[in-house]
Amino acid sequence: MLGPAWPWPAFAAGAIVRYPFGMPRADRVSLTAANLAVPPVDHLSNKGTLNVLLDRTMSGLPPDRTMVGLFMNFSRLTDKALREYDAARAELLLYVSPPDEILRTSPYLRAIDHMENCVSAAHRAVLNARALQASKIGRAGPRLTPRQEERLAHLRNAIEHSDEKLQGKQFGKSPPFGKPDPYSLRLANTCMVIGPNVVTYKELVSAMTKCHKTIEVIRGVPTGTPGSAFPN
């Protein structure tokens, strides 16, 4: 049973909130309608797996059955990452610009849920792409830079292993959370943060775009921009 509601002050949407501590470098705290920069991914189809299923009956898939399975999983994870990102972006836009101008926390919490799923799926898709390219499949596709891959992996690990970190345990080279660190993903205007790990939305979109293009390279045909005939 829930206790009495905590008497939080009511903030109007767009109100300026003063923080009792100094702003972190590059402002990893603020989240406002005026400065939110979450790039859309409307130009990337999130139904690539359906194309791959069609390819199974025609052409365009690797000849090895193991590689077919890996490619299917890669396509599925890329689609999932794109869908979850779209959902997170929609919730963030709703949070910073509510239609009734009353600030609510539910869209923000849902945005965190979707963004966590997106980061996990994108990281797994990148690993699948690397495995395919190591097997000489899709080698002409774009790859993440070592720095991009490292930052995405560290963010994913911090999310997935936050329970150990909360208990003061170190996961690999990632130290436990400090007392001022957030215990879950925090979404700001241009980036997401958990502990010392930061990934910008542009970096995440870049990773998903490279996965999407790698799928097109393997299939040998462009997917095309989603539209009224083939919507996301």
PDB file of C-alpha atoms in Angstrom:
ATOM      1  CA  MET A   1       0.000   0.000   0.000  1.00  0.00           C
ATOM      2  CA  LEU A   2       1.352   3.405  -0.925  1.00  0.00           C
ATOM      3  CA  GLY A   3       1.953   5.948   1.811  1.00  0.00           C
ATOM      4  CA  PRO A   4       0.942   9.608   1.652  1.00  0.00           C
ATOM      5  CA  ALA A   5       2.085  11.505  -1.397  1.00  0.00           C
ATOM      6  CA  TRP A   6       5.391  13.301  -0.955  1.00  0.00           C
ATOM      7  CA  PRO A   7       4.813  17.077  -1.096  1.00  0.00           C
ATOM      8  CA  TRP A   8       6.934  17.782  -4.184  1.00  0.00           C
ATOM      9  CA  PRO A   9       6.541  21.321  -5.512  1.00  0.00           C
ATOM     10  CA  ALA A  10       4.602  21.602  -8.780  1.00  0.00           C
ATOM     11  CA  PHE A  11       6.759  22.793 -11.671  1.00  0.00           C
ATOM     12  CA  ALA A  12       5.236  24.160 -14.841  1.00  0.00           C
ATOM     13  CA  ALA A  13       6.610  22.683 -18.055  1.00  0.00           C
ATOM     14  CA  GLY A  14       9.660  24.648 -19.143  1.00  0.00           C
ATOM     15  CA  ALA A  15      10.261  26.093 -15.677  1.00  0.00           C
ATOM     16  CA  ILE A  16      13.885  26.775 -14.797  1.00  0.00           C
ATOM     17  CA  VAL A  17      15.041  24.548 -11.946  1.00  0.00           C
ATOM     18  CA  ARG A  18      18.108  25.636  -9.997  1.00  0.00           C
ATOM     19  CA  TYR A  19      20.369  22.808  -8.884  1.00  0.00           C
ATOM     20  CA  PRO A  20      22.072  22.979  -5.467  1.00  0.00           C
ATOM     21  CA  PHE A  21      25.347  21.842  -7.022  1.00  0.00           C
ATOM     22  CA  GLY A  22      27.469  22.988  -9.934  1.00  0.00           C
ATOM     23  CA  MET A  23      26.475  21.888 -13.420  1.00  0.00           C
ATOM     24  CA  PRO A  24      28.542  18.933 -14.649  1.00  0.00           C
ATOM     25  CA  ARG A  25      30.774  19.286 -17.681  1.00  0.00           C
ATOM     26  CA  ALA A  26      28.755  19.580 -20.920  1.00  0.00           C
ATOM     27  CA  ASP A  27      25.558  19.798 -18.811  1.00  0.00           C
ATOM     28  CA  ARG A  28      24.620  16.180 -18.266  1.00  0.00           C
ATOM     29  CA  VAL A  29      21.621  17.090 -16.115  1.00  0.00           C
ATOM     30  CA  SER A  30      19.288  19.522 -17.920  1.00  0.00           C
ATOM     31  CA  LEU A  31      16.335  18.228 -19.916  1.00  0.00           C
ATOM     32  CA  THR A  32      14.269  20.969 -21.542  1.00  0.00           C
ATOM     33  CA  ALA A  33      11.992  21.368 -24.541  1.00  0.00           C
ATOM     34  CA  ALA A  34      14.177  24.130 -25.967  1.00  0.00           C
ATOM     35  CA  ASN A  35      17.437  22.165 -25.903  1.00  0.00           C
ATOM     36  CA  LEU A  36      16.434  18.516 -26.270  1.00  0.00           C
ATOM     37  CA  ALA A  37      18.380  17.074 -29.214  1.00  0.00           C
ATOM     38  CA  VAL A  38      17.303  13.492 -29.929  1.00  0.00           C
ATOM     39  CA  PRO A  39      17.774  12.859 -33.660  1.00  0.00           C
ATOM     40  CA  PRO A  40      14.925  11.012 -35.421  1.00  0.00           C
ATOM     41  CA  VAL A  41      15.532   7.671 -37.137  1.00  0.00           C
ATOM     42  CA  ASP A  42      12.538   7.848 -39.458  1.00  0.00           C
ATOM     43  CA  HIS A  43      14.822   7.231 -42.444  1.00  0.00           C
ATOM     44  CA  LEU A  44      15.831   3.798 -41.111  1.00  0.00           C
ATOM     45  CA  SER A  45      13.441   0.873 -41.507  1.00  0.00           C
ATOM     46  CA  ASN A  46      12.811  -1.110 -38.319  1.00  0.00           C
ATOM     47  CA  LYS A  47      11.311  -4.022 -40.257  1.00  0.00           C
ATOM     48  CA  GLY A  48      14.513  -5.320 -41.791  1.00  0.00           C
ATOM     49  CA  THR A  49      13.940  -8.777 -40.370  1.00  0.00           C
ATOM     50  CA  LEU A  50      10.897  -9.184 -42.631  1.00  0.00           C
ATOM     51  CA  ASN A  51      13.143  -8.563 -45.640  1.00  0.00           C
ATOM     52  CA  VAL A  52      15.599 -11.161 -44.370  1.00  0.00           C
ATOM     53  CA  LEU A  53      12.788 -13.705 -43.933  1.00  0.00           C
ATOM     54  CA  LEU A  54      11.809 -13.088 -47.544  1.00  0.00           C
ATOM     55  CA  ASP A  55      15.426 -13.524 -48.582  1.00  0.00           C
ATOM     56  CA  ARG A  56      15.431 -17.006 -47.060  1.00  0.00           C
ATOM     57  CA  THR A  57      13.060 -18.164 -49.780  1.00  0.00           C
ATOM     58  CA  MET A  58      14.849 -16.342 -52.574  1.00  0.00           C
ATOM     59  CA  SER A  59      18.416 -15.062 -52.305  1.00  0.00           C
ATOM     60  CA  GLY A  60      20.697 -12.655 -50.500  1.00  0.00           C
ATOM     61  CA  LEU A  61      21.554 -14.703 -47.407  1.00  0.00           C
ATOM     62  CA  PRO A  62      24.909 -16.227 -46.436  1.00  0.00           C
ATOM     63  CA  PRO A  63      25.172 -19.886 -47.580  1.00  0.00           C
ATOM     64  CA  ASP A  64      26.124 -21.266 -44.156  1.00  0.00           C
ATOM     65  CA  ARG A  65      23.158 -22.085 -41.879  1.00  0.00           C
ATOM     66  CA  THR A  66      24.998 -20.839 -38.803  1.00  0.00           C
ATOM     67  CA  MET A  67      25.677 -17.536 -40.536  1.00  0.00           C
ATOM     68  CA  VAL A  68      22.031 -17.344 -41.619  1.00  0.00           C
ATOM     69  CA  GLY A  69      21.003 -17.623 -37.976  1.00  0.00           C
ATOM     70  CA  LEU A  70      23.549 -14.999 -36.951  1.00  0.00           C
ATOM     71  CA  PHE A  71      22.362 -12.642 -39.679  1.00  0.00           C
ATOM     72  CA  MET A  72      18.724 -13.140 -38.669  1.00  0.00           C
ATOM     73  CA  ASN A  73      19.587 -12.286 -35.074  1.00  0.00           C
ATOM     74  CA  PHE A  74      21.618  -9.268 -36.181  1.00  0.00           C
ATOM     75  CA  SER A  75      18.669  -7.955 -38.200  1.00  0.00           C
ATOM     76  CA  ARG A  76      16.215  -8.599 -35.371  1.00  0.00           C
ATOM     77  CA  LEU A  77      18.371  -6.768 -32.821  1.00  0.00           C
ATOM     78  CA  THR A  78      18.870  -3.805 -35.152  1.00  0.00           C
ATOM     79  CA  ASP A  79      15.099  -3.564 -35.658  1.00  0.00           C
ATOM     80  CA  LYS A  80      14.553  -3.805 -31.915  1.00  0.00           C
ATOM     81  CA  ALA A  81      17.093  -1.063 -31.163  1.00  0.00           C
ATOM     82  CA  LEU A  82      15.435   1.263 -33.685  1.00  0.00           C
ATOM     83  CA  ARG A  83      11.929   0.605 -32.328  1.00  0.00           C
ATOM     84  CA  GLU A  84      13.003   1.138 -28.721  1.00  0.00           C
ATOM     85  CA  TYR A  85      14.823   4.346 -29.654  1.00  0.00           C
ATOM     86  CA  ASP A  86      11.711   5.640 -31.435  1.00  0.00           C
ATOM     87  CA  ALA A  87       9.619   4.858 -28.355  1.00  0.00           C
ATOM     88  CA  ALA A  88      12.116   6.524 -25.993  1.00  0.00           C
ATOM     89  CA  ARG A  89      12.268   9.620 -28.200  1.00  0.00           C
ATOM     90  CA  ALA A  90       8.465   9.895 -28.292  1.00  0.00           C
ATOM     91  CA  GLU A  91       8.243   9.672 -24.495  1.00  0.00           C
ATOM     92  CA  LEU A  92      10.965  12.298 -24.025  1.00  0.00           C
ATOM     93  CA  LEU A  93       9.204  14.696 -26.377  1.00  0.00           C
ATOM     94  CA  LEU A  94       5.979  14.143 -24.444  1.00  0.00           C
ATOM     95  CA  TYR A  95       7.773  14.717 -21.143  1.00  0.00           C
ATOM     96  CA  VAL A  96       9.325  18.065 -22.085  1.00  0.00           C
ATOM     97  CA  SER A  97       6.260  19.331 -23.994  1.00  0.00           C
ATOM     98  CA  PRO A  98       3.139  17.876 -22.341  1.00  0.00           C
ATOM     99  CA  PRO A  99      -0.081  18.823 -24.162  1.00  0.00           C
ATOM    100  CA  ASP A 100      -1.699  20.142 -20.977  1.00  0.00           C
ATOM    101  CA  GLU A 101       1.497  21.933 -19.849  1.00  0.00           C
ATOM    102  CA  ILE A 102       1.601  19.961 -16.603  1.00  0.00           C
ATOM    103  CA  LEU A 103       4.896  18.239 -15.892  1.00  0.00           C
ATOM    104  CA  ARG A 104       4.519  14.502 -15.315  1.00  0.00           C
ATOM    105  CA  THR A 105       7.190  11.920 -14.549  1.00  0.00           C
ATOM    106  CA  SER A 106       5.598   8.880 -16.237  1.00  0.00           C
ATOM    107  CA  PRO A 107       6.812   9.676 -19.787  1.00  0.00           C
ATOM    108  CA  TYR A 108      10.349  10.204 -18.481  1.00  0.00           C
ATOM    109  CA  LEU A 109      10.341   6.873 -16.654  1.00  0.00           C
ATOM    110  CA  ARG A 110       9.024   5.094 -19.745  1.00  0.00           C
ATOM    111  CA  ALA A 111      11.723   6.803 -21.813  1.00  0.00           C
ATOM    112  CA  ILE A 112      14.376   5.332 -19.504  1.00  0.00           C
ATOM    113  CA  ASP A 113      12.854   1.860 -19.925  1.00  0.00           C
ATOM    114  CA  HIS A 114      12.917   2.111 -23.715  1.00  0.00           C
ATOM    115  CA  MET A 115      16.397   3.630 -23.857  1.00  0.00           C
ATOM    116  CA  GLU A 116      17.845   0.872 -21.665  1.00  0.00           C
ATOM    117  CA  ASN A 117      16.359  -1.688 -24.056  1.00  0.00           C
ATOM    118  CA  CYS A 118      17.723   0.240 -27.031  1.00  0.00           C
ATOM    119  CA  VAL A 119      21.274   0.376 -25.659  1.00  0.00           C
ATOM    120  CA  SER A 120      21.266  -3.348 -24.880  1.00  0.00           C
ATOM    121  CA  ALA A 121      19.893  -4.312 -28.319  1.00  0.00           C
ATOM    122  CA  ALA A 122      22.265  -1.953 -30.152  1.00  0.00           C
ATOM    123  CA  HIS A 123      25.279  -3.360 -28.297  1.00  0.00           C
ATOM    124  CA  ARG A 124      24.259  -6.939 -29.110  1.00  0.00           C
ATOM    125  CA  ALA A 125      23.659  -5.986 -32.751  1.00  0.00           C
ATOM    126  CA  VAL A 126      27.178  -4.544 -32.959  1.00  0.00           C
ATOM    127  CA  LEU A 127      28.633  -7.795 -31.581  1.00  0.00           C
ATOM    128  CA  ASN A 128      26.653  -9.785 -34.151  1.00  0.00           C
ATOM    129  CA  ALA A 129      27.897  -7.517 -36.941  1.00  0.00           C
ATOM    130  CA  ARG A 130      31.477  -7.995 -35.793  1.00  0.00           C
ATOM    131  CA  ALA A 131      31.048 -11.790 -35.805  1.00  0.00           C
ATOM    132  CA  LEU A 132      29.589 -11.720 -39.328  1.00  0.00           C
ATOM    133  CA  GLN A 133      32.380  -9.505 -40.642  1.00  0.00           C
ATOM    134  CA  ALA A 134      34.978 -11.751 -39.002  1.00  0.00           C
ATOM    135  CA  SER A 135      33.461 -14.549 -41.097  1.00  0.00           C
ATOM    136  CA  LYS A 136      33.897 -12.430 -44.262  1.00  0.00           C
ATOM    137  CA  ILE A 137      30.222 -11.489 -44.454  1.00  0.00           C
ATOM    138  CA  GLY A 138      29.321  -7.832 -44.817  1.00  0.00           C
ATOM    139  CA  ARG A 139      32.913  -6.663 -44.597  1.00  0.00           C
ATOM    140  CA  ALA A 140      32.127  -3.682 -46.816  1.00  0.00           C
ATOM    141  CA  GLY A 141      29.639  -2.436 -44.225  1.00  0.00           C
ATOM    142  CA  PRO A 142      30.592   0.469 -41.959  1.00  0.00           C
ATOM    143  CA  ARG A 143      32.037  -0.394 -38.555  1.00  0.00           C
ATOM    144  CA  LEU A 144      31.986   1.410 -35.278  1.00  0.00           C
ATOM    145  CA  THR A 145      35.231   3.053 -34.308  1.00  0.00           C
ATOM    146  CA  PRO A 146      36.980   1.406 -31.343  1.00  0.00           C
ATOM    147  CA  ARG A 147      36.020   4.425 -29.244  1.00  0.00           C
ATOM    148  CA  GLN A 148      32.343   4.187 -30.260  1.00  0.00           C
ATOM    149  CA  GLU A 149      32.216   0.485 -29.493  1.00  0.00           C
ATOM    150  CA  GLU A 150      33.942   0.947 -26.145  1.00  0.00           C
ATOM    151  CA  ARG A 151      31.610   3.733 -24.992  1.00  0.00           C
ATOM    152  CA  LEU A 152      28.518   1.767 -26.017  1.00  0.00           C
ATOM    153  CA  ALA A 153      29.805  -1.378 -24.280  1.00  0.00           C
ATOM    154  CA  HIS A 154      30.634   0.483 -21.068  1.00  0.00           C
ATOM    155  CA  LEU A 155      27.182   2.083 -20.992  1.00  0.00           C
ATOM    156  CA  ARG A 156      25.493  -1.267 -21.615  1.00  0.00           C
ATOM    157  CA  ASN A 157      27.564  -2.989 -18.921  1.00  0.00           C
ATOM    158  CA  ALA A 158      26.826  -0.254 -16.386  1.00  0.00           C
ATOM    159  CA  ILE A 159      23.090  -0.714 -17.037  1.00  0.00           C
ATOM    160  CA  GLU A 160      23.086  -4.521 -17.034  1.00  0.00           C
ATOM    161  CA  HIS A 161      25.371  -4.874 -13.997  1.00  0.00           C
ATOM    162  CA  SER A 162      24.038  -1.990 -11.929  1.00  0.00           C
ATOM    163  CA  ASP A 163      22.896  -4.424  -9.218  1.00  0.00           C
ATOM    164  CA  GLU A 164      26.481  -5.554  -8.568  1.00  0.00           C
ATOM    165  CA  LYS A 165      27.731  -1.967  -8.708  1.00  0.00           C
ATOM    166  CA  LEU A 166      25.086  -0.870  -6.206  1.00  0.00           C
ATOM    167  CA  GLN A 167      26.484  -3.472  -3.822  1.00  0.00           C
ATOM    168  CA  GLY A 168      29.916  -1.917  -4.137  1.00  0.00           C
ATOM    169  CA  LYS A 169      31.280  -4.599  -6.454  1.00  0.00           C
ATOM    170  CA  GLN A 170      33.494  -3.883  -9.426  1.00  0.00           C
ATOM    171  CA  PHE A 171      32.481  -5.314 -12.790  1.00  0.00           C
ATOM    172  CA  GLY A 172      35.554  -5.819 -14.949  1.00  0.00           C
ATOM    173  CA  LYS A 173      37.301  -2.476 -15.167  1.00  0.00           C
ATOM    174  CA  SER A 174      34.127  -0.596 -14.285  1.00  0.00           C
ATOM    175  CA  PRO A 175      34.239   0.682 -10.672  1.00  0.00           C
ATOM    176  CA  PRO A 176      31.225   0.557  -8.321  1.00  0.00           C
ATOM    177  CA  PHE A 177      28.876   3.507  -8.224  1.00  0.00           C
ATOM    178  CA  GLY A 178      29.962   6.453  -6.144  1.00  0.00           C
ATOM    179  CA  LYS A 179      27.531   8.041  -3.700  1.00  0.00           C
ATOM    180  CA  PRO A 180      26.570  10.895  -6.059  1.00  0.00           C
ATOM    181  CA  ASP A 181      26.214   8.616  -9.085  1.00  0.00           C
ATOM    182  CA  PRO A 182      22.759   7.829 -10.492  1.00  0.00           C
ATOM    183  CA  TYR A 183      21.521   4.295  -9.880  1.00  0.00           C
ATOM    184  CA  SER A 184      19.884   4.093 -13.281  1.00  0.00           C
ATOM    185  CA  LEU A 185      20.148   5.684 -16.692  1.00  0.00           C
ATOM    186  CA  ARG A 186      19.659   9.449 -16.645  1.00  0.00           C
ATOM    187  CA  LEU A 187      18.499  11.201 -19.811  1.00  0.00           C
ATOM    188  CA  ALA A 188      19.641  14.745 -20.557  1.00  0.00           C
ATOM    189  CA  ASN A 189      19.278  17.088 -23.527  1.00  0.00           C
ATOM    190  CA  THR A 190      21.973  15.544 -25.717  1.00  0.00           C
ATOM    191  CA  CYS A 191      23.143  12.413 -23.921  1.00  0.00           C
ATOM    192  CA  MET A 192      22.415   9.608 -21.492  1.00  0.00           C
ATOM    193  CA  VAL A 193      24.430   9.071 -18.322  1.00  0.00           C
ATOM    194  CA  ILE A 194      24.939   6.310 -15.784  1.00  0.00           C
ATOM    195  CA  GLY A 195      27.786   6.625 -13.311  1.00  0.00           C
ATOM    196  CA  PRO A 196      30.842   7.937 -15.215  1.00  0.00           C
ATOM    197  CA  ASN A 197      29.568   6.570 -18.546  1.00  0.00           C
ATOM    198  CA  VAL A 198      28.162   8.954 -21.125  1.00  0.00           C
ATOM    199  CA  VAL A 199      26.876   8.296 -24.661  1.00  0.00           C
ATOM    200  CA  THR A 200      25.261  10.984 -26.787  1.00  0.00           C
ATOM    201  CA  TYR A 201      22.085  10.327 -28.713  1.00  0.00           C
ATOM    202  CA  LYS A 202      24.015  11.111 -31.917  1.00  0.00           C
ATOM    203  CA  GLU A 203      26.535   8.372 -31.069  1.00  0.00           C
ATOM    204  CA  LEU A 204      23.740   5.871 -30.503  1.00  0.00           C
ATOM    205  CA  VAL A 205      22.027   6.808 -33.780  1.00  0.00           C
ATOM    206  CA  SER A 206      25.384   6.495 -35.564  1.00  0.00           C
ATOM    207  CA  ALA A 207      25.829   2.947 -34.214  1.00  0.00           C
ATOM    208  CA  MET A 208      22.321   1.910 -35.285  1.00  0.00           C
ATOM    209  CA  THR A 209      22.781   3.514 -38.710  1.00  0.00           C
ATOM    210  CA  LYS A 210      25.976   1.543 -39.288  1.00  0.00           C
ATOM    211  CA  CYS A 211      24.190  -1.678 -38.334  1.00  0.00           C
ATOM    212  CA  HIS A 212      21.344  -0.819 -40.706  1.00  0.00           C
ATOM    213  CA  LYS A 213      23.759  -0.133 -43.572  1.00  0.00           C
ATOM    214  CA  THR A 214      25.616  -3.381 -42.884  1.00  0.00           C
ATOM    215  CA  ILE A 215      22.344  -5.282 -43.287  1.00  0.00           C
ATOM    216  CA  GLU A 216      21.856  -3.592 -46.658  1.00  0.00           C
ATOM    217  CA  VAL A 217      25.402  -4.542 -47.679  1.00  0.00           C
ATOM    218  CA  ILE A 218      24.816  -8.199 -46.792  1.00  0.00           C
ATOM    219  CA  ARG A 219      21.452  -8.304 -48.579  1.00  0.00           C
ATOM    220  CA  GLY A 220      22.923  -6.532 -51.583  1.00  0.00           C
ATOM    221  CA  VAL A 221      20.033  -4.085 -51.943  1.00  0.00           C
ATOM    222  CA  PRO A 222      19.082  -0.822 -50.217  1.00  0.00           C
ATOM    223  CA  THR A 223      16.096  -0.979 -47.887  1.00  0.00           C
ATOM    224  CA  GLY A 224      14.834   2.433 -48.887  1.00  0.00           C
ATOM    225  CA  THR A 225      13.292   5.143 -46.761  1.00  0.00           C
ATOM    226  CA  PRO A 226      10.133   4.083 -44.902  1.00  0.00           C
ATOM    227  CA  GLY A 227       7.020   5.766 -46.279  1.00  0.00           C
ATOM    228  CA  SER A 228       3.270   5.377 -46.594  1.00  0.00           C
ATOM    229  CA  ALA A 229       3.620   2.097 -48.488  1.00  0.00           C
ATOM    230  CA  PHE A 230       6.143   0.575 -46.099  1.00  0.00           C
ATOM    231  CA  PRO A 231       5.864   2.398 -42.752  1.00  0.00           C
ATOM    232  CA  ASN A 232       7.790   1.579 -39.607  1.00  0.00           C
TER     233      ASN A 232
END
